[in-house]
Amino acid sequence: MALPKAFYEAVASNSIYDIRIMMKNSLLVDPTFSEFEEMEREVKLIEGLFDIHDGRDFETDRSLWDEDYMAELMVQVVNNFSPERIKHLKEVVRYLRTVEKDKLSKSKQSKSNTKTLSYQEQKRKDQLEGNYRGAKIAAGAVVGATVGGTVAYAAGVTVAGGVAAGAIIGGAAVYIGTAERS
């Protein structure tokens, strides 16, 4: 899997904040976490990327894990990018966004026995399979949710409301921007 050019640019410029945002967002976009793992390999030598855990407790009662809790963790992980917080966030994402076991095994198999496609080849393949527009809309919603949650957190209003509004606005903007024109 090829990582986005923007990720490599953030690594080259040592932009800790941008790297954290992209790594965090990859957890929602790729529920197999293979993209996150690839990003992790690329950044293992960057000083200051990972933090010491801030000591904040995590909710361990899975019955309380919902979209609001996940959104709260998504905001927190940007400011405290600790291995413990990332591990917990992955558990919550995996719980809320279950991935079929065959999808996980296919993801692992595809790493070992298929050639890596260029960006243009992958884009064309996704377009032919009808996946490209949906992926863009989902990415727009994730980015919108992140921005909305961050703004809400900074403004002192409910993070969940900011995340929801941001996701709707971001997804809608990409949906409208990618609409087929007659």
PDB file of N, CA, C and O in Angstrom, residues 6-81:
ATOM      1  N   ALA A   6       1.324  13.521   0.839  1.00  0.00           N
ATOM      2  CA  ALA A   6       1.256  14.481   1.945  1.00  0.00           C
ATOM      3  C   ALA A   6       1.887  13.918   3.210  1.00  0.00           C
ATOM      4  O   ALA A   6       2.493  14.657   3.996  1.00  0.00           O
ATOM      5  N   PHE A   7       1.753  12.606   3.411  1.00  0.00           N
ATOM      6  CA  PHE A   7       2.358  11.990   4.587  1.00  0.00           C
ATOM      7  C   PHE A   7       3.886  12.075   4.499  1.00  0.00           C
ATOM      8  O   PHE A   7       4.548  12.460   5.459  1.00  0.00           O
ATOM      9  N   TYR A   8       4.435  11.737   3.339  1.00  0.00           N
ATOM     10  CA  TYR A   8       5.891  11.801   3.170  1.00  0.00           C
ATOM     11  C   TYR A   8       6.404  13.235   3.292  1.00  0.00           C
ATOM     12  O   TYR A   8       7.485  13.472   3.820  1.00  0.00           O
ATOM     13  N   GLU A   9       5.598  14.198   2.822  1.00  0.00           N
ATOM     14  CA  GLU A   9       5.980  15.610   2.958  1.00  0.00           C
ATOM     15  C   GLU A   9       5.999  16.015   4.433  1.00  0.00           C
ATOM     16  O   GLU A   9       6.893  16.733   4.883  1.00  0.00           O
ATOM     17  N   ALA A  10       5.015  15.550   5.200  1.00  0.00           N
ATOM     18  CA  ALA A  10       4.965  15.858   6.637  1.00  0.00           C
ATOM     19  C   ALA A  10       6.151  15.232   7.355  1.00  0.00           C
ATOM     20  O   ALA A  10       6.745  15.852   8.248  1.00  0.00           O
ATOM     21  N   VAL A  11       6.524  14.024   6.963  1.00  0.00           N
ATOM     22  CA  VAL A  11       7.679  13.358   7.568  1.00  0.00           C
ATOM     23  C   VAL A  11       8.955  14.132   7.219  1.00  0.00           C
ATOM     24  O   VAL A  11       9.786  14.400   8.092  1.00  0.00           O
ATOM     25  N   ALA A  12       9.092  14.512   5.952  1.00  0.00           N
ATOM     26  CA  ALA A  12      10.290  15.239   5.518  1.00  0.00           C
ATOM     27  C   ALA A  12      10.431  16.578   6.237  1.00  0.00           C
ATOM     28  O   ALA A  12      11.545  17.002   6.554  1.00  0.00           O
ATOM     29  N   SER A  13       9.303  17.242   6.505  1.00  0.00           N
ATOM     30  CA  SER A  13       9.363  18.538   7.190  1.00  0.00           C
ATOM     31  C   SER A  13       9.269  18.403   8.709  1.00  0.00           C
ATOM     32  O   SER A  13       9.224  19.401   9.414  1.00  0.00           O
ATOM     33  N   ASN A  14       9.205  17.141   9.187  1.00  0.00           N
ATOM     34  CA  ASN A  14       9.140  16.853  10.624  1.00  0.00           C
ATOM     35  C   ASN A  14       7.934  17.542  11.279  1.00  0.00           C
ATOM     36  O   ASN A  14       8.026  18.041  12.397  1.00  0.00           O
ATOM     37  N   SER A  15       6.810  17.553  10.563  1.00  0.00           N
ATOM     38  CA  SER A  15       5.589  18.176  11.061  1.00  0.00           C
ATOM     39  C   SER A  15       4.835  17.173  11.949  1.00  0.00           C
ATOM     40  O   SER A  15       3.991  16.416  11.487  1.00  0.00           O
ATOM     41  N   ILE A  16       5.176  17.188  13.230  1.00  0.00           N
ATOM     42  CA  ILE A  16       4.620  16.239  14.194  1.00  0.00           C
ATOM     43  C   ILE A  16       3.093  16.264  14.188  1.00  0.00           C
ATOM     44  O   ILE A  16       2.445  15.212  14.142  1.00  0.00           O
ATOM     45  N   TYR A  17       2.510  17.455  14.223  1.00  0.00           N
ATOM     46  CA  TYR A  17       1.052  17.586  14.271  1.00  0.00           C
ATOM     47  C   TYR A  17       0.403  16.944  13.043  1.00  0.00           C
ATOM     48  O   TYR A  17      -0.549  16.177  13.168  1.00  0.00           O
ATOM     49  N   ASP A  18       0.914  17.240  11.862  1.00  0.00           N
ATOM     50  CA  ASP A  18       0.342  16.685  10.633  1.00  0.00           C
ATOM     51  C   ASP A  18       0.492  15.168  10.582  1.00  0.00           C
ATOM     52  O   ASP A  18      -0.427  14.461  10.152  1.00  0.00           O
ATOM     53  N   ILE A  19       1.630  14.663  11.018  1.00  0.00           N
ATOM     54  CA  ILE A  19       1.853  13.220  11.029  1.00  0.00           C
ATOM     55  C   ILE A  19       0.851  12.553  11.967  1.00  0.00           C
ATOM     56  O   ILE A  19       0.230  11.545  11.624  1.00  0.00           O
ATOM     57  N   ARG A  20       0.678  13.117  13.145  1.00  0.00           N
ATOM     58  CA  ARG A  20      -0.277  12.554  14.108  1.00  0.00           C
ATOM     59  C   ARG A  20      -1.696  12.538  13.538  1.00  0.00           C
ATOM     60  O   ARG A  20      -2.411  11.552  13.670  1.00  0.00           O
ATOM     61  N   ILE A  21      -2.101  13.630  12.911  1.00  0.00           N
ATOM     62  CA  ILE A  21      -3.448  13.719  12.337  1.00  0.00           C
ATOM     63  C   ILE A  21      -3.630  12.637  11.272  1.00  0.00           C
ATOM     64  O   ILE A  21      -4.639  11.924  11.260  1.00  0.00           O
ATOM     65  N   MET A  22      -2.672  12.508  10.373  1.00  0.00           N
ATOM     66  CA  MET A  22      -2.803  11.517   9.301  1.00  0.00           C
ATOM     67  C   MET A  22      -2.790  10.088   9.840  1.00  0.00           C
ATOM     68  O   MET A  22      -3.554   9.236   9.371  1.00  0.00           O
ATOM     69  N   MET A  23      -1.953   9.829  10.831  1.00  0.00           N
ATOM     70  CA  MET A  23      -1.912   8.482  11.407  1.00  0.00           C
ATOM     71  C   MET A  23      -3.229   8.172  12.117  1.00  0.00           C
ATOM     72  O   MET A  23      -3.790   7.086  11.963  1.00  0.00           O
ATOM     73  N   LYS A  24      -3.732   9.133  12.870  1.00  0.00           N
ATOM     74  CA  LYS A  24      -4.995   8.957  13.583  1.00  0.00           C
ATOM     75  C   LYS A  24      -6.133   8.730  12.596  1.00  0.00           C
ATOM     76  O   LYS A  24      -6.926   7.809  12.754  1.00  0.00           O
ATOM     77  N   ASN A  25      -6.190   9.525  11.552  1.00  0.00           N
ATOM     78  CA  ASN A  25      -7.257   9.393  10.555  1.00  0.00           C
ATOM     79  C   ASN A  25      -7.200   8.044   9.846  1.00  0.00           C
ATOM     80  O   ASN A  25      -8.240   7.495   9.475  1.00  0.00           O
ATOM     81  N   SER A  26      -6.006   7.515   9.668  1.00  0.00           N
ATOM     82  CA  SER A  26      -5.877   6.230   8.968  1.00  0.00           C
ATOM     83  C   SER A  26      -6.576   5.110   9.739  1.00  0.00           C
ATOM     84  O   SER A  26      -7.004   4.123   9.139  1.00  0.00           O
ATOM     85  N   LEU A  27      -6.705   5.258  11.052  1.00  0.00           N
ATOM     86  CA  LEU A  27      -7.370   4.225  11.852  1.00  0.00           C
ATOM     87  C   LEU A  27      -8.846   4.087  11.469  1.00  0.00           C
ATOM     88  O   LEU A  27      -9.402   2.989  11.534  1.00  0.00           O
ATOM     89  N   LEU A  28      -9.474   5.183  11.070  1.00  0.00           N
ATOM     90  CA  LEU A  28     -10.878   5.129  10.665  1.00  0.00           C
ATOM     91  C   LEU A  28     -11.036   4.727   9.207  1.00  0.00           C
ATOM     92  O   LEU A  28     -11.973   4.034   8.840  1.00  0.00           O
ATOM     93  N   VAL A  29     -10.134   5.192   8.374  1.00  0.00           N
ATOM     94  CA  VAL A  29     -10.220   4.924   6.946  1.00  0.00           C
ATOM     95  C   VAL A  29      -9.867   3.469   6.628  1.00  0.00           C
ATOM     96  O   VAL A  29     -10.461   2.859   5.755  1.00  0.00           O
ATOM     97  N   ASP A  30      -8.907   2.914   7.370  1.00  0.00           N
ATOM     98  CA  ASP A  30      -8.459   1.534   7.134  1.00  0.00           C
ATOM     99  C   ASP A  30      -8.607   0.729   8.418  1.00  0.00           C
ATOM    100  O   ASP A  30      -7.699   0.710   9.255  1.00  0.00           O
ATOM    101  N   PRO A  31      -9.747   0.059   8.601  1.00  0.00           N
ATOM    102  CA  PRO A  31      -9.979  -0.669   9.846  1.00  0.00           C
ATOM    103  C   PRO A  31      -9.094  -1.900  10.039  1.00  0.00           C
ATOM    104  O   PRO A  31      -9.126  -2.514  11.099  1.00  0.00           O
ATOM    105  N   THR A  32      -8.270  -2.243   9.042  1.00  0.00           N
ATOM    106  CA  THR A  32      -7.304  -3.340   9.224  1.00  0.00           C
ATOM    107  C   THR A  32      -6.032  -2.817   9.881  1.00  0.00           C
ATOM    108  O   THR A  32      -5.204  -3.600  10.318  1.00  0.00           O
ATOM    109  N   PHE A  33      -5.887  -1.496   9.925  1.00  0.00           N
ATOM    110  CA  PHE A  33      -4.735  -0.796  10.510  1.00  0.00           C
ATOM    111  C   PHE A  33      -3.433  -1.039   9.754  1.00  0.00           C
ATOM    112  O   PHE A  33      -2.356  -0.693  10.239  1.00  0.00           O
ATOM    113  N   SER A  34      -3.486  -1.598   8.563  1.00  0.00           N
ATOM    114  CA  SER A  34      -2.256  -1.843   7.823  1.00  0.00           C
ATOM    115  C   SER A  34      -1.604  -0.527   7.384  1.00  0.00           C
ATOM    116  O   SER A  34      -0.377  -0.414   7.386  1.00  0.00           O
ATOM    117  N   GLU A  35      -2.417   0.473   7.022  1.00  0.00           N
ATOM    118  CA  GLU A  35      -1.849   1.768   6.653  1.00  0.00           C
ATOM    119  C   GLU A  35      -1.167   2.409   7.865  1.00  0.00           C
ATOM    120  O   GLU A  35      -0.079   2.961   7.748  1.00  0.00           O
ATOM    121  N   PHE A  36      -1.802   2.326   9.028  1.00  0.00           N
ATOM    122  CA  PHE A  36      -1.214   2.874  10.247  1.00  0.00           C
ATOM    123  C   PHE A  36       0.139   2.200  10.528  1.00  0.00           C
ATOM    124  O   PHE A  36       1.119   2.866  10.856  1.00  0.00           O
ATOM    125  N   GLU A  37       0.169   0.875  10.395  1.00  0.00           N
ATOM    126  CA  GLU A  37       1.407   0.135  10.651  1.00  0.00           C
ATOM    127  C   GLU A  37       2.513   0.542   9.679  1.00  0.00           C
ATOM    128  O   GLU A  37       3.681   0.664  10.065  1.00  0.00           O
ATOM    129  N   GLU A  38       2.137   0.776   8.422  1.00  0.00           N
ATOM    130  CA  GLU A  38       3.128   1.227   7.442  1.00  0.00           C
ATOM    131  C   GLU A  38       3.632   2.628   7.810  1.00  0.00           C
ATOM    132  O   GLU A  38       4.824   2.909   7.732  1.00  0.00           O
ATOM    133  N   MET A  39       2.725   3.488   8.234  1.00  0.00           N
ATOM    134  CA  MET A  39       3.117   4.833   8.663  1.00  0.00           C
ATOM    135  C   MET A  39       4.055   4.753   9.867  1.00  0.00           C
ATOM    136  O   MET A  39       5.042   5.480   9.942  1.00  0.00           O
ATOM    137  N   GLU A  40       3.718   3.853  10.789  1.00  0.00           N
ATOM    138  CA  GLU A  40       4.551   3.676  11.986  1.00  0.00           C
ATOM    139  C   GLU A  40       5.982   3.306  11.622  1.00  0.00           C
ATOM    140  O   GLU A  40       6.933   3.800  12.226  1.00  0.00           O
ATOM    141  N   ARG A  41       6.135   2.438  10.638  1.00  0.00           N
ATOM    142  CA  ARG A  41       7.490   2.047  10.192  1.00  0.00           C
ATOM    143  C   ARG A  41       8.246   3.242   9.620  1.00  0.00           C
ATOM    144  O   ARG A  41       9.448   3.371   9.798  1.00  0.00           O
ATOM    145  N   GLU A  42       7.531   4.118   8.935  1.00  0.00           N
ATOM    146  CA  GLU A  42       8.161   5.283   8.309  1.00  0.00           C
ATOM    147  C   GLU A  42       8.620   6.335   9.329  1.00  0.00           C
ATOM    148  O   GLU A  42       9.522   7.103   9.044  1.00  0.00           O
ATOM    149  N   VAL A  43       7.971   6.385  10.486  1.00  0.00           N
ATOM    150  CA  VAL A  43       8.238   7.461  11.447  1.00  0.00           C
ATOM    151  C   VAL A  43       8.972   7.005  12.700  1.00  0.00           C
ATOM    152  O   VAL A  43       9.118   7.784  13.640  1.00  0.00           O
ATOM    153  N   LYS A  44       9.436   5.773  12.709  1.00  0.00           N
ATOM    154  CA  LYS A  44      10.003   5.230  13.953  1.00  0.00           C
ATOM    155  C   LYS A  44      11.204   6.021  14.471  1.00  0.00           C
ATOM    156  O   LYS A  44      11.490   5.986  15.656  1.00  0.00           O
ATOM    157  N   LEU A  45      11.870   6.768  13.625  1.00  0.00           N
ATOM    158  CA  LEU A  45      13.047   7.519  14.072  1.00  0.00           C
ATOM    159  C   LEU A  45      12.758   8.998  14.357  1.00  0.00           C
ATOM    160  O   LEU A  45      13.669   9.742  14.716  1.00  0.00           O
ATOM    161  N   ILE A  46      11.525   9.418  14.223  1.00  0.00           N
ATOM    162  CA  ILE A  46      11.196  10.830  14.453  1.00  0.00           C
ATOM    163  C   ILE A  46      11.071  11.089  15.951  1.00  0.00           C
ATOM    164  O   ILE A  46      10.214  10.506  16.624  1.00  0.00           O
ATOM    165  N   GLU A  47      11.923  11.954  16.446  1.00  0.00           N
ATOM    166  CA  GLU A  47      11.881  12.305  17.867  1.00  0.00           C
ATOM    167  C   GLU A  47      10.703  13.223  18.156  1.00  0.00           C
ATOM    168  O   GLU A  47      10.394  14.104  17.371  1.00  0.00           O
ATOM    169  N   GLY A  48      10.064  12.985  19.284  1.00  0.00           N
ATOM    170  CA  GLY A  48       8.972  13.842  19.723  1.00  0.00           C
ATOM    171  C   GLY A  48       7.618  13.479  19.160  1.00  0.00           C
ATOM    172  O   GLY A  48       6.626  14.129  19.492  1.00  0.00           O
ATOM    173  N   LEU A  49       7.547  12.455  18.307  1.00  0.00           N
ATOM    174  CA  LEU A  49       6.252  12.069  17.753  1.00  0.00           C
ATOM    175  C   LEU A  49       5.393  11.396  18.814  1.00  0.00           C
ATOM    176  O   LEU A  49       4.239  11.744  19.012  1.00  0.00           O
ATOM    177  N   PHE A  50       5.976  10.458  19.519  1.00  0.00           N
ATOM    178  CA  PHE A  50       5.234   9.726  20.544  1.00  0.00           C
ATOM    179  C   PHE A  50       5.451  10.363  21.903  1.00  0.00           C
ATOM    180  O   PHE A  50       6.545  10.816  22.229  1.00  0.00           O
ATOM    181  N   ASP A  51       4.383  10.418  22.689  1.00  0.00           N
ATOM    182  CA  ASP A  51       4.409  11.024  24.011  1.00  0.00           C
ATOM    183  C   ASP A  51       4.398   9.957  25.099  1.00  0.00           C
ATOM    184  O   ASP A  51       4.008   8.810  24.856  1.00  0.00           O
ATOM    185  N   ILE A  52       4.758  10.375  26.293  1.00  0.00           N
ATOM    186  CA  ILE A  52       4.549   9.548  27.477  1.00  0.00           C
ATOM    187  C   ILE A  52       3.076   9.699  27.829  1.00  0.00           C
ATOM    188  O   ILE A  52       2.511  10.795  27.748  1.00  0.00           O
ATOM    189  N   HIS A  53       2.443   8.601  28.213  1.00  0.00           N
ATOM    190  CA  HIS A  53       1.003   8.650  28.519  1.00  0.00           C
ATOM    191  C   HIS A  53       0.736   9.653  29.632  1.00  0.00           C
ATOM    192  O   HIS A  53       1.450   9.719  30.626  1.00  0.00           O
ATOM    193  N   ASP A  54      -0.309  10.452  29.447  1.00  0.00           N
ATOM    194  CA  ASP A  54      -0.636  11.519  30.397  1.00  0.00           C
ATOM    195  C   ASP A  54      -1.307  11.020  31.669  1.00  0.00           C
ATOM    196  O   ASP A  54      -1.649  11.813  32.547  1.00  0.00           O
ATOM    197  N   GLY A  55      -1.525   9.720  31.780  1.00  0.00           N
ATOM    198  CA  GLY A  55      -2.105   9.158  32.993  1.00  0.00           C
ATOM    199  C   GLY A  55      -3.615   9.128  33.024  1.00  0.00           C
ATOM    200  O   GLY A  55      -4.209   8.584  33.952  1.00  0.00           O
ATOM    201  N   ARG A  56      -4.245   9.725  32.021  1.00  0.00           N
ATOM    202  CA  ARG A  56      -5.712   9.727  31.971  1.00  0.00           C
ATOM    203  C   ARG A  56      -6.204   8.291  31.809  1.00  0.00           C
ATOM    204  O   ARG A  56      -5.704   7.544  30.982  1.00  0.00           O
ATOM    205  N   ASP A  57      -7.207   7.923  32.611  1.00  0.00           N
ATOM    206  CA  ASP A  57      -7.764   6.568  32.542  1.00  0.00           C
ATOM    207  C   ASP A  57      -8.584   6.384  31.281  1.00  0.00           C
ATOM    208  O   ASP A  57      -9.172   7.332  30.758  1.00  0.00           O
ATOM    209  N   PHE A  58      -8.639   5.137  30.826  1.00  0.00           N
ATOM    210  CA  PHE A  58      -9.456   4.780  29.680  1.00  0.00           C
ATOM    211  C   PHE A  58     -10.708   4.068  30.167  1.00  0.00           C
ATOM    212  O   PHE A  58     -10.683   3.379  31.182  1.00  0.00           O
ATOM    213  N   GLU A  59     -11.777   4.216  29.410  1.00  0.00           N
ATOM    214  CA  GLU A  59     -13.009   3.493  29.700  1.00  0.00           C
ATOM    215  C   GLU A  59     -12.798   2.037  29.298  1.00  0.00           C
ATOM    216  O   GLU A  59     -12.469   1.756  28.152  1.00  0.00           O
ATOM    217  N   THR A  60     -12.931   1.127  30.243  1.00  0.00           N
ATOM    218  CA  THR A  60     -12.718  -0.289  29.940  1.00  0.00           C
ATOM    219  C   THR A  60     -14.026  -1.045  29.755  1.00  0.00           C
ATOM    220  O   THR A  60     -14.017  -2.167  29.248  1.00  0.00           O
ATOM    221  N   ASP A  61     -15.136  -0.437  30.133  1.00  0.00           N
ATOM    222  CA  ASP A  61     -16.448  -1.069  29.975  1.00  0.00           C
ATOM    223  C   ASP A  61     -16.891  -0.884  28.526  1.00  0.00           C
ATOM    224  O   ASP A  61     -17.314   0.202  28.123  1.00  0.00           O
ATOM    225  N   ARG A  62     -16.796  -1.954  27.744  1.00  0.00           N
ATOM    226  CA  ARG A  62     -17.113  -1.880  26.315  1.00  0.00           C
ATOM    227  C   ARG A  62     -18.556  -1.476  26.042  1.00  0.00           C
ATOM    228  O   ARG A  62     -18.851  -0.953  24.969  1.00  0.00           O
ATOM    229  N   SER A  63     -19.434  -1.696  26.977  1.00  0.00           N
ATOM    230  CA  SER A  63     -20.826  -1.302  26.751  1.00  0.00           C
ATOM    231  C   SER A  63     -20.959   0.222  26.685  1.00  0.00           C
ATOM    232  O   SER A  63     -21.958   0.739  26.198  1.00  0.00           O
ATOM    233  N   LEU A  64     -19.950   0.941  27.148  1.00  0.00           N
ATOM    234  CA  LEU A  64     -19.953   2.400  27.108  1.00  0.00           C
ATOM    235  C   LEU A  64     -19.185   2.960  25.909  1.00  0.00           C
ATOM    236  O   LEU A  64     -19.111   4.174  25.726  1.00  0.00           O
ATOM    237  N   TRP A  65     -18.606   2.073  25.112  1.00  0.00           N
ATOM    238  CA  TRP A  65     -17.882   2.504  23.923  1.00  0.00           C
ATOM    239  C   TRP A  65     -18.883   2.820  22.827  1.00  0.00           C
ATOM    240  O   TRP A  65     -19.617   1.952  22.365  1.00  0.00           O
ATOM    241  N   ASP A  66     -18.921   4.069  22.427  1.00  0.00           N
ATOM    242  CA  ASP A  66     -19.818   4.484  21.356  1.00  0.00           C
ATOM    243  C   ASP A  66     -19.091   5.507  20.485  1.00  0.00           C
ATOM    244  O   ASP A  66     -17.907   5.793  20.699  1.00  0.00           O
ATOM    245  N   GLU A  67     -19.779   6.052  19.502  1.00  0.00           N
ATOM    246  CA  GLU A  67     -19.170   7.012  18.570  1.00  0.00           C
ATOM    247  C   GLU A  67     -18.665   8.259  19.303  1.00  0.00           C
ATOM    248  O   GLU A  67     -17.621   8.806  18.948  1.00  0.00           O
ATOM    249  N   ASP A  68     -19.384   8.694  20.330  1.00  0.00           N
ATOM    250  CA  ASP A  68     -18.952   9.874  21.088  1.00  0.00           C
ATOM    251  C   ASP A  68     -17.638   9.606  21.818  1.00  0.00           C
ATOM    252  O   ASP A  68     -16.748  10.456  21.834  1.00  0.00           O
ATOM    253  N   TYR A  69     -17.538   8.431  22.417  1.00  0.00           N
ATOM    254  CA  TYR A  69     -16.305   8.085  23.128  1.00  0.00           C
ATOM    255  C   TYR A  69     -15.139   7.985  22.150  1.00  0.00           C
ATOM    256  O   TYR A  69     -14.041   8.482  22.421  1.00  0.00           O
ATOM    257  N   MET A  70     -15.388   7.375  20.992  1.00  0.00           N
ATOM    258  CA  MET A  70     -14.325   7.257  19.997  1.00  0.00           C
ATOM    259  C   MET A  70     -13.893   8.642  19.506  1.00  0.00           C
ATOM    260  O   MET A  70     -12.699   8.916  19.365  1.00  0.00           O
ATOM    261  N   ALA A  71     -14.850   9.534  19.291  1.00  0.00           N
ATOM    262  CA  ALA A  71     -14.526  10.893  18.853  1.00  0.00           C
ATOM    263  C   ALA A  71     -13.693  11.615  19.904  1.00  0.00           C
ATOM    264  O   ALA A  71     -12.731  12.330  19.574  1.00  0.00           O
ATOM    265  N   GLU A  72     -14.030  11.424  21.152  1.00  0.00           N
ATOM    266  CA  GLU A  72     -13.275  12.031  22.255  1.00  0.00           C
ATOM    267  C   GLU A  72     -11.825  11.522  22.234  1.00  0.00           C
ATOM    268  O   GLU A  72     -10.879  12.308  22.382  1.00  0.00           O
ATOM    269  N   LEU A  73     -11.659  10.220  22.040  1.00  0.00           N
ATOM    270  CA  LEU A  73     -10.308   9.647  21.967  1.00  0.00           C
ATOM    271  C   LEU A  73      -9.537  10.180  20.763  1.00  0.00           C
ATOM    272  O   LEU A  73      -8.331  10.418  20.846  1.00  0.00           O
ATOM    273  N   MET A  74     -10.240  10.365  19.652  1.00  0.00           N
ATOM    274  CA  MET A  74      -9.595  10.885  18.435  1.00  0.00           C
ATOM    275  C   MET A  74      -9.025  12.284  18.673  1.00  0.00           C
ATOM    276  O   MET A  74      -7.972  12.628  18.160  1.00  0.00           O
ATOM    277  N   VAL A  75      -9.727  13.080  19.435  1.00  0.00           N
ATOM    278  CA  VAL A  75      -9.240  14.423  19.763  1.00  0.00           C
ATOM    279  C   VAL A  75      -8.070  14.320  20.743  1.00  0.00           C
ATOM    280  O   VAL A  75      -7.034  14.968  20.566  1.00  0.00           O
ATOM    281  N   GLN A  76      -8.213  13.484  21.760  1.00  0.00           N
ATOM    282  CA  GLN A  76      -7.175  13.360  22.794  1.00  0.00           C
ATOM    283  C   GLN A  76      -5.852  12.830  22.235  1.00  0.00           C
ATOM    284  O   GLN A  76      -4.791  13.258  22.673  1.00  0.00           O
ATOM    285  N   VAL A  77      -5.925  11.905  21.280  1.00  0.00           N
ATOM    286  CA  VAL A  77      -4.702  11.267  20.798  1.00  0.00           C
ATOM    287  C   VAL A  77      -3.783  12.250  20.069  1.00  0.00           C
ATOM    288  O   VAL A  77      -2.577  12.074  20.058  1.00  0.00           O
ATOM    289  N   VAL A  78      -4.341  13.294  19.507  1.00  0.00           N
ATOM    290  CA  VAL A  78      -3.502  14.284  18.826  1.00  0.00           C
ATOM    291  C   VAL A  78      -2.612  15.011  19.837  1.00  0.00           C
ATOM    292  O   VAL A  78      -1.449  15.284  19.578  1.00  0.00           O
ATOM    293  N   ASN A  79      -3.155  15.282  21.023  1.00  0.00           N
ATOM    294  CA  ASN A  79      -2.391  15.995  22.050  1.00  0.00           C
ATOM    295  C   ASN A  79      -1.574  15.077  22.950  1.00  0.00           C
ATOM    296  O   ASN A  79      -0.658  15.539  23.618  1.00  0.00           O
ATOM    297  N   ASN A  80      -1.936  13.798  23.002  1.00  0.00           N
ATOM    298  CA  ASN A  80      -1.173  12.829  23.789  1.00  0.00           C
ATOM    299  C   ASN A  80      -1.047  11.548  22.962  1.00  0.00           C
ATOM    300  O   ASN A  80      -1.818  10.627  23.096  1.00  0.00           O
ATOM    301  N   PHE A  81      -0.053  11.562  22.076  1.00  0.00           N
ATOM    302  CA  PHE A  81       0.164  10.482  21.116  1.00  0.00           C
ATOM    303  C   PHE A  81       1.028   9.416  21.781  1.00  0.00           C
ATOM    304  O   PHE A  81       2.176   9.195  21.421  1.00  0.00           O
TER     305      PHE A  81
END
